[in-house]
């Protein structure tokens, strides 16, 4: 490498100053240290060379803000650690992570930025998007990631979440469980002992406490005017899938790669929900409830049973939902709120939880695929999983990280739930199917349709929107 003489150094300084000024005027970001210059906060990796070091700036897109997720924070820390390794390897590369938050339109952002050649190098996204991302040629195939040591103790079945058409298209970031909160003080007012309350989660696991049992207890609380609502459920399209699966609905035929309309079990699902509404336990406007409304009801004891997700434990601590206390701490939550899996619909049945693990995917057109994959391996280390899990109330995906997260009493109390995890299909048409699923349930709850009519409507919509389906 030739050294610059004095005049050339002056010229280089002038040009660098001019470029920096122009870039700053366009909203570009300049960093010190290795003098890296990003031309745009969003888009493909950019790089700047200074001396022997080339700083690669990777764009990482996600929809979850800090508080709900520490994925981007972890990526930034993991990049620092990887940079230390790259330096020891005498590599010319260093990494810098540029986060882009897209809470409402992440999918559209990926699609349109890809078309303009500025796709984010990495995206943090729900696993059920894997199908359309892979089929649409948006993301990089990562079959070789399965051989990395950091994933050798991945929870059973979780490679399936990032698999489409027999190939792997991402790596797991976290997992969680959808379950039911219950308000302990009201059960005590109904005559339950502390021992009976403590035994409830196990009774659900054993199939000894069913949906009907939960409705009976909720009816007592409503009749005694302890609560306004006996039961509320979370309303996301992947959340309401729990009612279908709990009633044995088969959603998808893996061999035929087709969605299934399982008429008899769909009708049973709708009858169960209608009974909750007709009994005055579940409001007919349930699907219009905001998350805030739902969580305020359980933390203030105006509902007895409330469907939710384990990550919402963190929101009780952060979002000020309690009318008098505002934020509540772990001790308050342990004393006042219990958690159970969604009880089985039939006596002796197994409970379920719907899991929607978040994953990292990488753009197929990233300019630095090997560096991206090394960063995803680095960020999957147990300490980063634990950081995200304990701060946002999620469950780590490897045994090593789960050991580190045992310091959280709440995570300890719910980690068994992943043994009952069920998943919606990650087929490319899943966004269409989940809308049909939610709309059909809403039609029943509002009384717009009878269970039988809603099932007919659902079958017709599936045939219209999903093409060829299996009808059973």
Short mmCIF file of C-alpha atoms in Angstrom, two decimals:
data_model
loop_
_atom_site.label_atom_id
_atom_site.label_comp_id
_atom_site.label_asym_id
_atom_site.label_seq_id
_atom_site.Cartn_x
_atom_site.Cartn_y
_atom_site.Cartn_z
CA UNK A 1 0.00 0.00 0.00
CA UNK A 2 1.37 3.40 -1.02
CA UNK A 3 1.49 6.24 1.48
CA UNK A 4 0.02 9.61 0.43
CA UNK A 5 2.46 12.49 -0.01
CA UNK A 6 1.79 15.87 1.62
CA UNK A 7 -0.30 17.40 -1.22
CA UNK A 8 -2.37 14.29 -1.64
CA UNK A 9 -3.09 14.23 2.08
CA UNK A 10 -4.38 17.82 1.90
CA UNK A 11 -6.55 16.95 -1.11
CA UNK A 12 -7.93 13.88 0.65
CA UNK A 13 -8.82 15.97 3.69
CA UNK A 14 -10.61 18.55 1.53
CA UNK A 15 -12.57 15.85 -0.33
CA UNK A 16 -13.48 14.04 2.89
CA UNK A 17 -14.67 17.32 4.43
CA UNK A 18 -16.79 18.09 1.36
CA UNK A 19 -18.30 14.63 1.22
CA UNK A 20 -19.10 14.79 4.93
CA UNK A 21 -20.74 18.20 4.58
CA UNK A 22 -22.87 17.05 1.64
CA UNK A 23 -23.81 13.84 3.41
CA UNK A 24 -24.74 15.67 6.61
CA UNK A 25 -26.94 18.01 4.60
CA UNK A 26 -28.81 14.97 3.24
CA UNK A 27 -29.46 13.62 6.67
CA UNK A 28 -26.68 11.07 6.58
CA UNK A 29 -25.00 9.94 9.77
CA UNK A 30 -21.31 10.35 10.54
CA UNK A 31 -19.48 8.47 13.24
CA UNK A 32 -16.06 8.97 14.79
CA UNK A 33 -13.48 6.26 15.37
CA UNK A 34 -13.10 4.50 12.07
CA UNK A 35 -14.77 7.45 10.30
CA UNK A 36 -17.62 5.42 8.90
CA UNK A 37 -20.22 7.29 6.86
CA UNK A 38 -23.69 5.88 6.22
CA UNK A 39 -25.38 7.35 3.17
CA UNK A 40 -28.82 6.38 4.45
CA UNK A 41 -30.10 5.03 7.75
CA UNK A 42 -32.33 2.60 5.89
CA UNK A 43 -31.21 0.19 3.23
CA UNK A 44 -28.41 -2.10 2.30
CA UNK A 45 -25.17 -2.25 4.18
CA UNK A 46 -22.92 0.68 3.54
CA UNK A 47 -19.21 0.78 4.22
CA UNK A 48 -16.35 3.21 4.58
CA UNK A 49 -12.71 2.39 4.59
CA UNK A 50 -10.23 4.24 6.76
CA UNK A 51 -6.72 2.95 6.78
CA UNK A 52 -6.88 -0.83 6.85
CA UNK A 53 -10.31 -0.95 8.50
CA UNK A 54 -13.62 -1.06 6.65
CA UNK A 55 -16.67 -0.35 8.82
CA UNK A 56 -19.77 -2.10 7.51
CA UNK A 57 -23.00 -0.53 8.65
CA UNK A 58 -25.82 -3.08 8.74
CA UNK A 59 -29.43 -1.92 8.68
CA UNK A 60 -31.67 -3.87 11.06
CA UNK A 61 -35.43 -3.42 10.82
CA UNK A 62 -38.03 -4.41 13.40
CA UNK A 63 -41.44 -3.45 14.70
CA UNK A 64 -40.98 -3.87 18.45
CA UNK A 65 -39.72 -0.90 20.49
CA UNK A 66 -37.34 -1.21 23.40
CA UNK A 67 -39.40 -2.56 26.28
CA UNK A 68 -41.12 -5.15 24.08
CA UNK A 69 -37.84 -6.32 22.65
CA UNK A 70 -34.14 -5.96 23.24
CA UNK A 71 -33.26 -7.63 19.96
CA UNK A 72 -31.73 -4.57 18.35
CA UNK A 73 -29.92 -3.60 21.53
CA UNK A 74 -28.52 -7.12 21.63
CA UNK A 75 -27.41 -6.91 18.00
CA UNK A 76 -25.50 -3.72 18.72
CA UNK A 77 -23.76 -5.31 21.71
CA UNK A 78 -23.09 -8.50 19.76
CA UNK A 79 -21.55 -6.44 16.96
CA UNK A 80 -19.11 -4.93 19.47
CA UNK A 81 -18.14 -8.39 20.65
CA UNK A 82 -17.78 -9.68 17.10
CA UNK A 83 -15.61 -6.68 16.27
CA UNK A 84 -13.16 -7.78 18.99
CA UNK A 85 -12.95 -11.21 17.35
CA UNK A 86 -12.53 -9.69 13.89
CA UNK A 87 -9.68 -7.56 15.19
CA UNK A 88 -7.92 -10.61 16.65
CA UNK A 89 -8.39 -12.39 13.32
CA UNK A 90 -6.73 -9.41 11.63
CA UNK A 91 -9.86 -8.96 9.53
CA UNK A 92 -10.31 -5.62 7.82
CA UNK A 93 -14.01 -5.55 8.68
CA UNK A 94 -15.81 -4.00 11.63
CA UNK A 95 -19.58 -3.90 12.08
CA UNK A 96 -21.98 -1.19 13.16
CA UNK A 97 -25.74 -1.73 13.55
CA UNK A 98 -28.22 0.90 12.38
CA UNK A 99 -31.73 0.17 13.72
CA UNK A 100 -34.89 1.09 11.81
CA UNK A 101 -38.20 0.85 13.68
CA UNK A 102 -41.30 0.07 11.62
CA UNK A 103 -44.06 -0.71 14.14
CA UNK A 104 -46.97 -0.60 11.70
CA UNK A 105 -45.62 -1.43 8.27
CA UNK A 106 -42.59 -3.69 8.60
CA UNK A 107 -43.83 -6.14 5.95
CA UNK A 108 -44.48 -3.38 3.41
CA UNK A 109 -41.11 -1.83 4.25
CA UNK A 110 -39.33 -5.09 3.49
CA UNK A 111 -41.22 -5.52 0.21
CA UNK A 112 -40.77 -1.98 -1.11
CA UNK A 113 -37.20 -1.48 0.12
CA UNK A 114 -36.24 -4.77 -1.51
CA UNK A 115 -37.64 -3.60 -4.84
CA UNK A 116 -35.57 -0.41 -4.60
CA UNK A 117 -32.40 -2.29 -3.66
CA UNK A 118 -32.38 -0.98 -0.08
CA UNK A 119 -33.67 -3.96 1.86
CA UNK A 120 -32.58 -4.08 5.50
CA UNK A 121 -29.69 -6.48 5.97
CA UNK A 122 -31.48 -8.08 8.95
CA UNK A 123 -35.11 -8.00 10.06
CA UNK A 124 -36.61 -8.96 13.40
CA UNK A 125 -40.04 -10.41 12.56
CA UNK A 126 -42.66 -12.97 13.63
CA UNK A 127 -41.96 -16.51 12.42
CA UNK A 128 -45.28 -16.85 10.58
CA UNK A 129 -43.88 -14.52 7.90
CA UNK A 130 -41.20 -17.03 6.89
CA UNK A 131 -43.32 -18.56 4.11
CA UNK A 132 -43.96 -15.42 2.07
CA UNK A 133 -40.46 -14.07 2.73
CA UNK A 134 -38.91 -17.28 1.37
CA UNK A 135 -41.35 -17.72 -1.53
CA UNK A 136 -40.94 -14.07 -2.47
CA UNK A 137 -37.16 -14.42 -2.62
CA UNK A 138 -36.68 -11.71 0.00
CA UNK A 139 -34.52 -13.60 2.50
CA UNK A 140 -31.33 -15.62 2.54
CA UNK A 141 -31.39 -19.41 3.00
CA UNK A 142 -29.50 -20.42 6.15
CA UNK A 143 -29.40 -24.23 6.24
CA UNK A 144 -25.84 -24.16 7.58
CA UNK A 145 -26.89 -22.27 10.73
CA UNK A 146 -28.31 -25.51 12.10
CA UNK A 147 -24.75 -26.77 12.63
CA UNK A 148 -23.63 -23.86 14.81
CA UNK A 149 -22.79 -24.84 18.41
CA UNK A 150 -24.90 -22.03 19.87
CA UNK A 151 -28.06 -23.76 18.56
CA UNK A 152 -27.22 -27.35 19.59
CA UNK A 153 -29.60 -27.19 22.58
CA UNK A 154 -32.40 -25.34 20.82
CA UNK A 155 -35.84 -26.21 22.20
CA UNK A 156 -37.33 -29.20 20.34
CA UNK A 157 -39.46 -28.29 17.34
CA UNK A 158 -38.28 -24.71 17.01
CA UNK A 159 -36.31 -25.21 13.80
CA UNK A 160 -39.73 -25.86 12.26
CA UNK A 161 -40.66 -22.24 12.95
CA UNK A 162 -37.96 -21.02 10.54
CA UNK A 163 -38.33 -23.83 8.02
CA UNK A 164 -40.16 -23.51 4.74
CA UNK A 165 -40.01 -26.00 1.86
CA UNK A 166 -37.44 -28.08 3.79
CA UNK A 167 -34.95 -25.21 4.11
CA UNK A 168 -34.06 -22.86 6.98
CA UNK A 169 -34.60 -19.14 6.42
CA UNK A 170 -33.77 -17.53 9.78
CA UNK A 171 -32.83 -18.09 13.41
CA UNK A 172 -35.00 -17.90 16.49
CA UNK A 173 -34.77 -14.76 18.63
CA UNK A 174 -37.09 -15.71 21.49
CA UNK A 175 -40.19 -17.63 22.35
CA UNK A 176 -43.21 -17.03 24.52
CA UNK A 177 -46.55 -18.48 25.51
CA UNK A 178 -50.10 -17.27 25.31
CA UNK A 179 -51.99 -18.09 28.47
CA UNK A 180 -54.67 -16.85 30.90
CA UNK A 181 -54.11 -14.48 33.82
CA UNK A 182 -56.43 -14.85 36.82
CA UNK A 183 -57.02 -12.45 39.73
CA UNK A 184 -56.17 -14.28 42.97
CA UNK A 185 -58.00 -11.99 45.48
CA UNK A 186 -61.34 -12.72 43.80
CA UNK A 187 -60.82 -16.49 43.93
CA UNK A 188 -60.21 -16.09 47.67
CA UNK A 189 -63.49 -14.16 47.97
CA UNK A 190 -65.17 -17.11 46.23
CA UNK A 191 -63.82 -19.39 48.96
CA UNK A 192 -60.68 -20.75 47.34
CA UNK A 193 -57.78 -21.51 49.67
CA UNK A 194 -54.18 -20.55 48.90
CA UNK A 195 -53.47 -24.24 48.27
CA UNK A 196 -56.32 -24.52 45.77
CA UNK A 197 -55.15 -21.41 43.95
CA UNK A 198 -51.56 -22.67 43.83
CA UNK A 199 -52.77 -26.03 42.47
CA UNK A 200 -54.83 -24.53 39.61
CA UNK A 201 -52.05 -24.46 36.95
CA UNK A 202 -51.38 -28.18 37.54
CA UNK A 203 -55.10 -29.01 37.37
CA UNK A 204 -55.22 -27.33 33.97
CA UNK A 205 -52.17 -29.30 32.84
CA UNK A 206 -53.83 -32.53 33.94
CA UNK A 207 -57.05 -31.75 32.09
CA UNK A 208 -58.98 -31.56 35.40
CA UNK A 209 -59.99 -27.89 34.92
CA UNK A 210 -61.65 -27.21 31.57
CA UNK A 211 -63.02 -24.22 29.70
CA UNK A 212 -66.44 -25.06 31.17
CA UNK A 213 -64.97 -25.12 34.70
CA UNK A 214 -63.38 -21.73 34.06
CA UNK A 215 -66.73 -20.39 32.81
CA UNK A 216 -68.50 -21.72 35.91
CA UNK A 217 -66.07 -19.97 38.28
CA UNK A 218 -66.24 -16.79 36.19
CA UNK A 219 -70.06 -16.87 36.37
CA UNK A 220 -69.89 -16.98 40.18
CA UNK A 221 -67.66 -13.90 40.19
CA UNK A 222 -69.99 -12.03 37.82
CA UNK A 223 -73.12 -13.02 39.74
CA UNK A 224 -71.55 -11.85 43.01
CA UNK A 225 -70.59 -8.58 41.28
CA UNK A 226 -66.91 -9.09 42.04
CA UNK A 227 -66.07 -8.41 38.41
CA UNK A 228 -67.53 -6.75 35.35
CA UNK A 229 -66.33 -9.50 33.02
CA UNK A 230 -65.72 -13.16 33.72
CA UNK A 231 -63.37 -13.70 30.80
CA UNK A 232 -61.57 -11.60 28.21
CA UNK A 233 -59.31 -12.89 25.49
CA UNK A 234 -56.51 -11.31 23.49
CA UNK A 235 -57.61 -10.37 20.03
CA UNK A 236 -54.70 -10.72 17.62
CA UNK A 237 -55.27 -13.07 14.68
CA UNK A 238 -52.59 -15.43 15.97
CA UNK A 239 -54.01 -15.15 19.50
CA UNK A 240 -57.55 -16.25 18.61
CA UNK A 241 -56.12 -19.29 16.84
CA UNK A 242 -55.93 -20.79 20.33
CA UNK A 243 -59.71 -21.32 20.44
CA UNK A 244 -59.63 -23.26 17.18
CA UNK A 245 -56.66 -25.45 18.12
CA UNK A 246 -58.11 -26.04 21.59
CA UNK A 247 -61.17 -27.56 19.93
CA UNK A 248 -59.10 -29.84 17.73
CA UNK A 249 -59.33 -27.83 14.51
CA UNK A 250 -56.81 -28.99 11.92
CA UNK A 251 -55.63 -25.86 10.10
CA UNK A 252 -53.10 -27.22 7.65
CA UNK A 253 -52.11 -30.39 5.80
CA UNK A 254 -48.30 -30.53 5.81
CA UNK A 255 -48.13 -33.28 3.16
CA UNK A 256 -50.45 -31.55 0.70
CA UNK A 257 -49.23 -28.03 1.68
CA UNK A 258 -52.84 -26.91 1.75
CA UNK A 259 -55.04 -25.26 4.33
CA UNK A 260 -57.78 -27.40 5.85
CA UNK A 261 -61.37 -26.45 6.60
CA UNK A 262 -62.29 -28.68 9.54
CA UNK A 263 -66.04 -27.99 9.66
CA UNK A 264 -67.17 -30.04 12.68
CA UNK A 265 -64.46 -28.70 14.99
CA UNK A 266 -64.84 -25.15 13.69
CA UNK A 267 -68.54 -25.23 14.59
CA UNK A 268 -67.66 -26.56 18.07
CA UNK A 269 -65.21 -23.68 18.49
CA UNK A 270 -67.86 -21.12 17.61
CA UNK A 271 -70.42 -22.73 19.93
CA UNK A 272 -67.97 -22.54 22.84
CA UNK A 273 -67.34 -18.84 22.23
CA UNK A 274 -71.05 -18.07 21.75
CA UNK A 275 -71.83 -19.69 25.09
CA UNK A 276 -69.32 -17.41 26.82
CA UNK A 277 -71.01 -14.37 25.26
CA UNK A 278 -74.56 -15.60 25.95
CA UNK A 279 -73.62 -16.26 29.59
CA UNK A 280 -72.57 -12.63 30.03
CA UNK A 281 -68.96 -13.58 30.68
CA UNK A 282 -67.40 -12.34 27.46
CA UNK A 283 -68.38 -8.96 25.93
CA UNK A 284 -69.77 -9.16 22.39
CA UNK A 285 -67.43 -6.29 21.48
CA UNK A 286 -64.36 -8.25 22.61
CA UNK A 287 -62.57 -8.01 19.25
CA UNK A 288 -62.58 -4.21 19.48
CA UNK A 289 -60.79 -4.16 22.85
CA UNK A 290 -57.34 -2.64 22.89
CA UNK A 291 -54.50 -4.40 24.63
CA UNK A 292 -54.43 -1.60 27.20
CA UNK A 293 -58.14 -2.04 28.01
CA UNK A 294 -57.72 -5.78 28.42
CA UNK A 295 -54.66 -5.58 30.65
CA UNK A 296 -56.12 -2.83 32.81
CA UNK A 297 -59.09 -5.09 33.58
CA UNK A 298 -56.97 -7.90 35.00
CA UNK A 299 -54.50 -5.73 36.91
CA UNK A 300 -57.40 -3.78 38.50
CA UNK A 301 -59.50 -6.87 39.14
CA UNK A 302 -62.51 -5.92 36.99
CA UNK A 303 -62.19 -9.22 35.14
CA UNK A 304 -61.45 -12.63 36.68
CA UNK A 305 -59.78 -14.46 33.77
CA UNK A 306 -57.97 -12.59 31.00
CA UNK A 307 -56.16 -14.16 28.07
CA UNK A 308 -52.75 -12.70 27.39
CA UNK A 309 -49.11 -13.43 26.77
CA UNK A 310 -46.24 -13.91 29.18
CA UNK A 311 -44.51 -10.82 27.75
CA UNK A 312 -47.33 -8.71 29.19
CA UNK A 313 -45.91 -9.25 32.67
CA UNK A 314 -43.28 -6.67 31.71
CA UNK A 315 -46.01 -4.21 30.67
CA UNK A 316 -47.62 -4.33 34.10
CA UNK A 317 -44.29 -3.08 35.42
CA UNK A 318 -43.77 -0.41 32.76
CA UNK A 319 -47.09 0.97 31.48
CA UNK A 320 -48.84 2.21 34.63
CA UNK A 321 -52.03 0.16 34.16
CA UNK A 322 -52.99 -0.09 37.86
CA UNK A 323 -55.47 2.71 38.69
CA UNK A 324 -53.85 3.53 42.03
CA UNK A 325 -50.34 2.11 41.94
CA UNK A 326 -49.49 2.81 38.32
CA UNK A 327 -46.63 0.42 37.69
CA UNK A 328 -46.63 -2.73 39.81
CA UNK A 329 -43.57 -4.75 40.73
CA UNK A 330 -42.78 -8.47 40.54
CA UNK A 331 -43.86 -9.06 44.15
CA UNK A 332 -47.28 -7.47 43.54
CA UNK A 333 -47.76 -9.55 40.42
CA UNK A 334 -46.83 -12.77 42.21
CA UNK A 335 -49.25 -11.99 45.05
CA UNK A 336 -52.23 -10.93 42.95
CA UNK A 337 -52.05 -12.55 39.54
CA UNK A 338 -51.85 -16.21 38.64
CA UNK A 339 -51.27 -17.73 35.22
CA UNK A 340 -52.64 -20.89 33.62
CA UNK A 341 -52.58 -22.36 30.16
CA UNK A 342 -55.79 -22.03 28.16
CA UNK A 343 -57.78 -24.87 29.75
CA UNK A 344 -58.72 -27.80 27.50
CA UNK A 345 -62.20 -27.81 26.03
CA UNK A 346 -62.79 -31.41 27.13
CA UNK A 347 -62.18 -33.16 30.46
CA UNK A 348 -58.92 -35.06 30.39
CA UNK A 349 -57.69 -33.10 27.39
CA UNK A 350 -54.32 -31.40 27.11
CA UNK A 351 -54.13 -27.61 27.40
CA UNK A 352 -52.41 -25.61 24.69
CA UNK A 353 -50.56 -22.39 24.13
CA UNK A 354 -50.03 -20.65 20.83
CA UNK A 355 -46.44 -19.62 20.30
CA UNK A 356 -45.31 -16.91 17.91
CA UNK A 357 -41.53 -16.80 18.25
CA UNK A 358 -39.73 -13.85 16.76
CA UNK A 359 -36.91 -14.61 14.39
CA UNK A 360 -34.05 -12.87 12.67
CA UNK A 361 -33.99 -13.11 8.88
CA UNK A 362 -31.37 -11.72 6.50
CA UNK A 363 -31.89 -10.10 3.14
CA UNK A 364 -30.99 -12.30 0.19
CA UNK A 365 -29.22 -9.31 -1.36
CA UNK A 366 -27.15 -8.24 1.62
CA UNK A 367 -23.64 -7.37 0.48
CA UNK A 368 -22.08 -9.14 3.47
CA UNK A 369 -23.86 -12.49 3.97
CA UNK A 370 -21.05 -14.13 5.95
CA UNK A 371 -20.70 -11.18 8.36
CA UNK A 372 -24.48 -11.12 8.81
CA UNK A 373 -24.54 -14.82 9.66
CA UNK A 374 -21.65 -14.42 12.09
CA UNK A 375 -23.54 -11.59 13.80
CA UNK A 376 -26.67 -13.76 14.10
CA UNK A 377 -24.60 -16.53 15.69
CA UNK A 378 -23.04 -14.03 18.09
CA UNK A 379 -26.37 -12.50 19.14
CA UNK A 380 -27.77 -15.97 19.85
CA UNK A 381 -25.31 -16.46 22.74
CA UNK A 382 -26.98 -17.28 26.08
CA UNK A 383 -26.15 -13.93 27.72
CA UNK A 384 -27.99 -11.97 25.01
CA UNK A 385 -30.99 -14.31 25.15
CA UNK A 386 -31.11 -13.80 28.90
CA UNK A 387 -30.90 -10.01 28.56
CA UNK A 388 -33.90 -9.94 26.20
CA UNK A 389 -35.84 -12.56 28.17
CA UNK A 390 -35.60 -11.07 31.64
CA UNK A 391 -36.25 -7.49 30.52
CA UNK A 392 -39.17 -8.22 28.19
CA UNK A 393 -40.63 -11.37 29.84
CA UNK A 394 -39.88 -13.84 27.04
CA UNK A 395 -38.46 -17.35 27.26
CA UNK A 396 -34.92 -18.07 25.98
CA UNK A 397 -34.74 -20.70 23.26
CA UNK A 398 -31.73 -22.74 24.42
CA UNK A 399 -31.18 -24.69 27.63
CA UNK A 400 -28.04 -22.70 28.47
CA UNK A 401 -29.91 -19.39 28.35
CA UNK A 402 -32.89 -20.77 30.25
CA UNK A 403 -30.50 -21.62 33.10
CA UNK A 404 -29.26 -18.02 33.16
CA UNK A 405 -32.85 -16.67 33.18
CA UNK A 406 -33.86 -18.66 36.26
CA UNK A 407 -33.27 -15.55 38.34
CA UNK A 408 -36.74 -14.43 37.15
CA UNK A 409 -39.41 -16.07 39.32
CA UNK A 410 -42.09 -15.27 36.75
CA UNK A 411 -40.19 -16.83 33.84
CA UNK A 412 -39.52 -19.86 36.03
CA UNK A 413 -43.24 -20.22 36.73
CA UNK A 414 -44.24 -20.16 33.04
CA UNK A 415 -41.35 -21.88 31.28
CA UNK A 416 -43.20 -25.26 31.39
CA UNK A 417 -45.83 -23.79 29.06
CA UNK A 418 -43.58 -24.22 26.04
CA UNK A 419 -44.13 -27.97 26.41
CA UNK A 420 -47.64 -27.31 25.09
CA UNK A 421 -46.71 -24.94 22.26
CA UNK A 422 -48.72 -25.01 19.06
CA UNK A 423 -47.96 -22.97 15.97
CA UNK A 424 -50.03 -21.48 13.17
CA UNK A 425 -48.83 -22.41 9.67
CA UNK A 426 -45.99 -20.28 8.27
CA UNK A 427 -47.44 -20.70 4.76
CA UNK A 428 -47.17 -17.67 2.42
CA UNK A 429 -50.97 -17.27 2.60
CA UNK A 430 -51.02 -17.17 6.41
CA UNK A 431 -51.70 -13.37 6.51
CA UNK A 432 -54.90 -14.04 4.49
CA UNK A 433 -55.93 -17.02 6.59
CA UNK A 434 -55.40 -15.27 9.92
CA UNK A 435 -57.76 -12.47 8.84
CA UNK A 436 -60.46 -15.02 7.96
CA UNK A 437 -59.94 -16.78 11.30
CA UNK A 438 -60.33 -13.57 13.31
CA UNK A 439 -63.26 -12.22 11.26
CA UNK A 440 -65.23 -15.46 11.62
CA UNK A 441 -64.82 -15.40 15.40
CA UNK A 442 -65.85 -11.74 15.50
CA UNK A 443 -69.01 -12.56 13.52
CA UNK A 444 -69.97 -15.10 16.19
CA UNK A 445 -69.16 -12.89 19.18
CA UNK A 446 -71.11 -9.93 17.84
CA UNK A 447 -74.08 -12.14 17.01
CA UNK A 448 -73.85 -11.23 13.34
CA UNK A 449 -73.77 -14.94 12.48
CA UNK A 450 -74.74 -18.19 14.17
CA UNK A 451 -71.92 -20.71 14.66
CA UNK A 452 -73.16 -22.71 11.68
CA UNK A 453 -73.48 -19.65 9.43
CA UNK A 454 -70.05 -18.38 10.47
CA UNK A 455 -68.57 -21.77 9.58
CA UNK A 456 -70.18 -21.61 6.13
CA UNK A 457 -68.83 -18.09 5.64
CA UNK A 458 -65.35 -19.23 6.71
CA UNK A 459 -65.35 -22.12 4.24
CA UNK A 460 -66.38 -19.82 1.39
CA UNK A 461 -63.74 -17.22 2.28
CA UNK A 462 -61.02 -19.84 2.49
CA UNK A 463 -61.94 -21.13 -0.98
CA UNK A 464 -61.97 -17.59 -2.37
CA UNK A 465 -58.75 -16.35 -0.76
CA UNK A 466 -56.63 -19.48 -0.36
CA UNK A 467 -57.44 -21.37 -3.56
CA UNK A 468 -57.45 -25.12 -3.26
CA UNK A 469 -58.12 -26.28 0.32
CA UNK A 470 -58.83 -29.59 2.02
CA UNK A 471 -62.39 -29.87 3.35
CA UNK A 472 -63.07 -32.45 6.05
#
